[in-house]
XYZ file of C-alpha atoms in Angstrom:
269
model
C -22.321 45.336 25.853
C -25.032 43.929 24.332
C -26.993 40.728 25.491
C -25.673 38.745 22.843
C -21.863 38.819 21.310
C -21.102 37.239 17.436
C -18.068 36.656 16.489
C -15.903 34.600 13.805
C -12.727 33.693 14.230
C -11.555 31.828 10.877
C -14.517 29.288 9.805
C -15.484 29.007 13.198
C -18.802 31.500 13.821
C -19.404 31.267 18.132
C -22.812 33.045 19.686
C -22.386 34.067 23.331
C -25.610 34.634 25.605
C -24.319 37.464 27.564
C -27.211 38.455 29.865
C -24.879 36.700 33.137
C -26.406 38.992 35.485
C -29.667 37.407 34.469
C -28.415 33.768 34.506
C -28.438 34.659 30.724
C -31.943 34.567 30.786
C -33.781 36.089 26.961
C -34.003 39.962 26.484
C -35.410 40.923 23.551
C -32.990 42.240 22.173
C -31.037 39.325 22.869
C -33.332 37.288 20.906
C -33.410 39.469 17.542
C -29.887 39.620 17.711
C -29.638 35.700 18.388
C -31.872 35.629 14.740
C -29.630 38.124 13.268
C -26.666 36.214 13.160
C -28.243 32.621 12.552
C -29.442 34.102 9.091
C -25.422 35.253 8.506
C -24.070 31.499 9.820
C -27.334 30.348 7.239
C -26.043 32.659 4.208
C -21.974 32.817 4.695
C -19.522 30.758 2.717
C -16.954 31.183 4.985
C -18.690 29.817 8.303
C -18.637 26.492 8.782
C -19.294 25.178 12.376
C -21.453 27.037 14.820
C -20.861 27.305 18.331
C -23.209 28.607 21.260
C -21.801 29.512 24.834
C -23.104 31.224 27.962
C -21.268 33.867 29.773
C -20.990 34.043 33.015
C -22.076 30.974 35.694
C -24.343 29.400 33.005
C -25.810 28.789 29.787
C -28.811 29.863 29.683
C -31.892 29.914 31.969
C -34.729 30.519 29.213
C -37.437 33.405 30.152
C -37.091 36.084 32.185
C -38.361 34.857 35.597
C -38.631 39.075 37.072
C -39.715 39.875 33.467
C -42.697 37.130 33.766
C -43.222 38.441 37.718
C -44.009 41.540 36.344
C -47.011 40.462 33.682
C -44.061 41.464 31.209
C -43.915 38.640 29.398
C -41.038 36.305 28.628
C -38.529 39.015 28.212
C -39.302 42.916 28.444
C -40.432 44.247 25.188
C -41.278 47.799 24.579
C -43.817 45.788 22.212
C -47.766 44.458 23.345
C -46.816 41.206 24.510
C -48.400 40.568 26.828
C -52.199 41.651 26.918
C -53.620 39.186 24.611
C -53.530 35.251 24.276
C -52.829 36.064 20.572
C -50.483 39.423 21.468
C -48.212 36.316 23.997
C -48.430 33.960 21.445
C -46.638 35.971 18.704
C -44.521 36.874 21.042
C -42.944 33.515 20.390
C -44.277 33.040 17.055
C -42.343 36.059 15.491
C -38.827 36.185 18.305
C -38.279 33.067 20.248
C -39.794 30.964 17.667
C -37.577 32.319 14.665
C -35.023 30.903 16.603
C -34.731 26.637 15.977
C -36.985 27.622 11.858
C -33.380 29.405 11.347
C -31.384 26.266 12.846
C -33.139 24.053 10.755
C -31.887 25.979 8.014
C -28.487 26.061 8.821
C -26.526 22.955 7.080
C -23.310 22.845 9.270
C -22.342 21.374 12.677
C -23.721 23.652 15.520
C -22.293 22.991 18.843
C -24.054 23.899 22.481
C -21.145 24.436 24.901
C -23.682 24.671 27.980
C -22.263 25.456 31.718
C -23.884 25.346 34.760
C -27.477 25.713 34.252
C -29.654 25.356 31.783
C -33.188 25.698 33.139
C -36.462 25.691 30.708
C -35.681 27.030 27.430
C -32.508 27.299 28.089
C -31.811 23.615 28.367
C -34.376 23.761 25.108
C -32.231 26.153 22.960
C -29.485 23.255 23.749
C -31.248 20.695 22.518
C -31.461 22.874 18.897
C -28.532 22.134 18.301
C -26.569 18.766 16.859
C -23.805 18.626 19.601
C -24.051 19.248 23.205
C -20.878 19.879 24.885
C -21.720 20.089 28.829
C -19.106 21.064 32.180
C -19.510 18.234 34.412
C -21.267 20.403 36.935
C -23.944 21.654 34.703
C -27.556 20.977 35.684
C -30.134 20.543 32.971
C -34.131 20.830 34.024
C -37.200 20.934 31.497
C -38.515 23.198 34.461
C -41.605 24.744 33.068
C -43.680 22.832 34.828
C -42.498 24.503 37.841
C -43.616 27.930 36.954
C -47.081 26.765 35.269
C -46.739 26.612 32.142
C -45.651 24.766 28.616
C -42.714 24.333 26.771
C -42.711 27.027 24.113
C -39.929 27.108 22.088
C -39.590 23.523 20.481
C -39.317 21.135 23.684
C -42.187 19.215 22.904
C -41.122 18.780 19.541
C -37.144 17.752 20.801
C -36.927 16.260 23.534
C -38.855 13.039 22.669
C -37.092 12.490 19.269
C -33.631 12.544 21.463
C -34.574 10.817 24.915
C -37.881 8.826 23.277
C -41.905 9.797 24.770
C -41.923 8.640 28.188
C -38.366 10.163 29.233
C -39.531 13.201 28.055
C -43.081 13.123 29.673
C -41.267 12.333 32.708
C -38.759 15.387 32.531
C -41.267 17.966 31.639
C -43.710 16.816 34.073
C -41.326 16.068 36.698
C -38.998 19.457 35.845
C -36.228 17.562 38.110
C -32.562 18.578 37.749
C -30.739 16.435 36.009
C -26.742 16.014 36.665
C -24.358 16.249 33.355
C -24.292 13.001 33.785
C -27.381 11.942 34.012
C -28.118 13.717 31.374
C -25.329 11.637 29.243
C -27.089 8.344 30.190
C -30.147 9.685 29.101
C -28.975 11.081 25.734
C -29.484 14.647 25.879
C -25.567 15.265 25.754
C -23.187 14.121 23.468
C -20.673 14.527 25.856
C -19.404 15.628 29.401
C -16.315 17.161 30.429
C -14.240 18.901 33.144
C -15.480 22.333 34.345
C -11.302 23.424 33.555
C -11.907 21.416 30.262
C -14.774 22.739 28.700
C -13.474 25.603 26.619
C -10.354 23.618 25.429
C -12.572 20.745 24.177
C -15.784 22.512 22.491
C -12.564 24.641 20.670
C -10.851 21.757 19.705
C -14.208 19.530 18.752
C -15.157 22.640 16.657
C -12.063 23.011 15.197
C -12.241 19.027 13.814
C -15.370 19.680 12.494
C -14.185 22.938 10.192
C -11.076 20.717 9.025
C -13.067 18.225 7.359
C -14.933 18.655 4.029
C -17.228 21.511 3.997
C -19.517 20.082 1.423
C -19.480 16.575 2.645
C -20.021 17.551 6.439
C -23.367 19.847 5.323
C -24.690 16.774 3.230
C -24.373 14.747 6.308
C -25.875 17.099 8.020
C -29.134 16.610 5.782
C -29.032 12.863 4.947
C -29.535 12.182 9.344
C -31.969 15.200 10.035
C -34.372 14.875 6.415
C -34.180 10.696 6.900
C -35.907 11.315 10.181
C -39.181 11.764 8.217
C -38.794 10.234 5.037
C -38.867 6.115 4.183
C -35.951 4.208 3.649
C -36.538 4.078 -0.037
C -36.404 7.230 -0.331
C -34.204 7.769 2.222
C -31.604 5.730 -0.109
C -32.709 7.307 -3.221
C -31.631 10.880 -1.470
C -28.175 9.682 -0.508
C -27.183 7.929 -3.717
C -27.506 11.261 -5.218
C -25.527 12.691 -2.656
C -22.674 10.325 -3.787
C -22.761 10.792 -6.916
C -22.759 14.378 -6.894
C -19.722 13.899 -3.883
C -17.651 11.640 -6.158
C -17.252 14.226 -8.442
C -16.002 16.758 -6.021
C -11.946 17.943 -5.426
C -12.608 16.598 -1.810
C -13.257 12.997 -2.859
C -9.791 12.757 -4.911
C -7.984 14.815 -1.680
C -9.837 12.518 0.567
C -8.581 9.262 -0.741
C -5.405 10.089 -2.086
C -4.816 11.678 1.625
C -5.515 8.060 2.988
C -3.549 6.178 0.526
C -0.054 8.485 1.654
C -1.508 7.929 5.032
C -1.316 11.795 5.848
C -3.716 14.574 6.581
C -6.291 15.976 3.415
C -6.241 19.236 3.065
C -9.499 19.817 2.414
C -11.150 22.508 0.311
C -12.056 25.447 2.206
């Protein structure tokens, strides 16, 4: 079986990390297939929502500890990714870090379905998603400091934007393990659900988003993320342009009619 599985069911695509024997720790094959899958999601007009999850007993353990112990870098590779500082940097820049950069280009909802453990880079891969749905037994940790490394995949970027600078530093400096509920209270996860309900809850949530107006969902995501680096004036100017566009689209007319007629709208797919 491949180290990462990618499938599409209707308008919903799913990436499944598939190294259960290694707690879905990174491998070179996994990362390359992850990059390939994200490019498909970015470019496909038929995919409206992406779900990222893990096979086996956890979501993702991040870097491969066994590979690090053997001196092979953050994952095994046929290339030289360890002999120099530049080689180690490039193993991040040219491979692992392509994932957050591609996710930034995807204007569709990306949902992380988290169970078991999400540790280090595994947690950060969830933080890169728009929505995080965790099973109640999940354990989460920014565990880099425990093995003497820094968050090399974007944790130092995403974490303070989600929980604030002081909370981010605390989690990164201590490497302590959070329960799903603790993570929910800090804003690290969006929903906490019973372990037995995780799959169904995530699927239902993804289907709800896939049933909305695709264009409006995309525009909302762009507006929220771009507004993080805009002035108020620029943000208002941007969103007024988006409003001018969406009110000319069939989905706007259908939405208004559906509300007036007290029925569910049938948006363009």
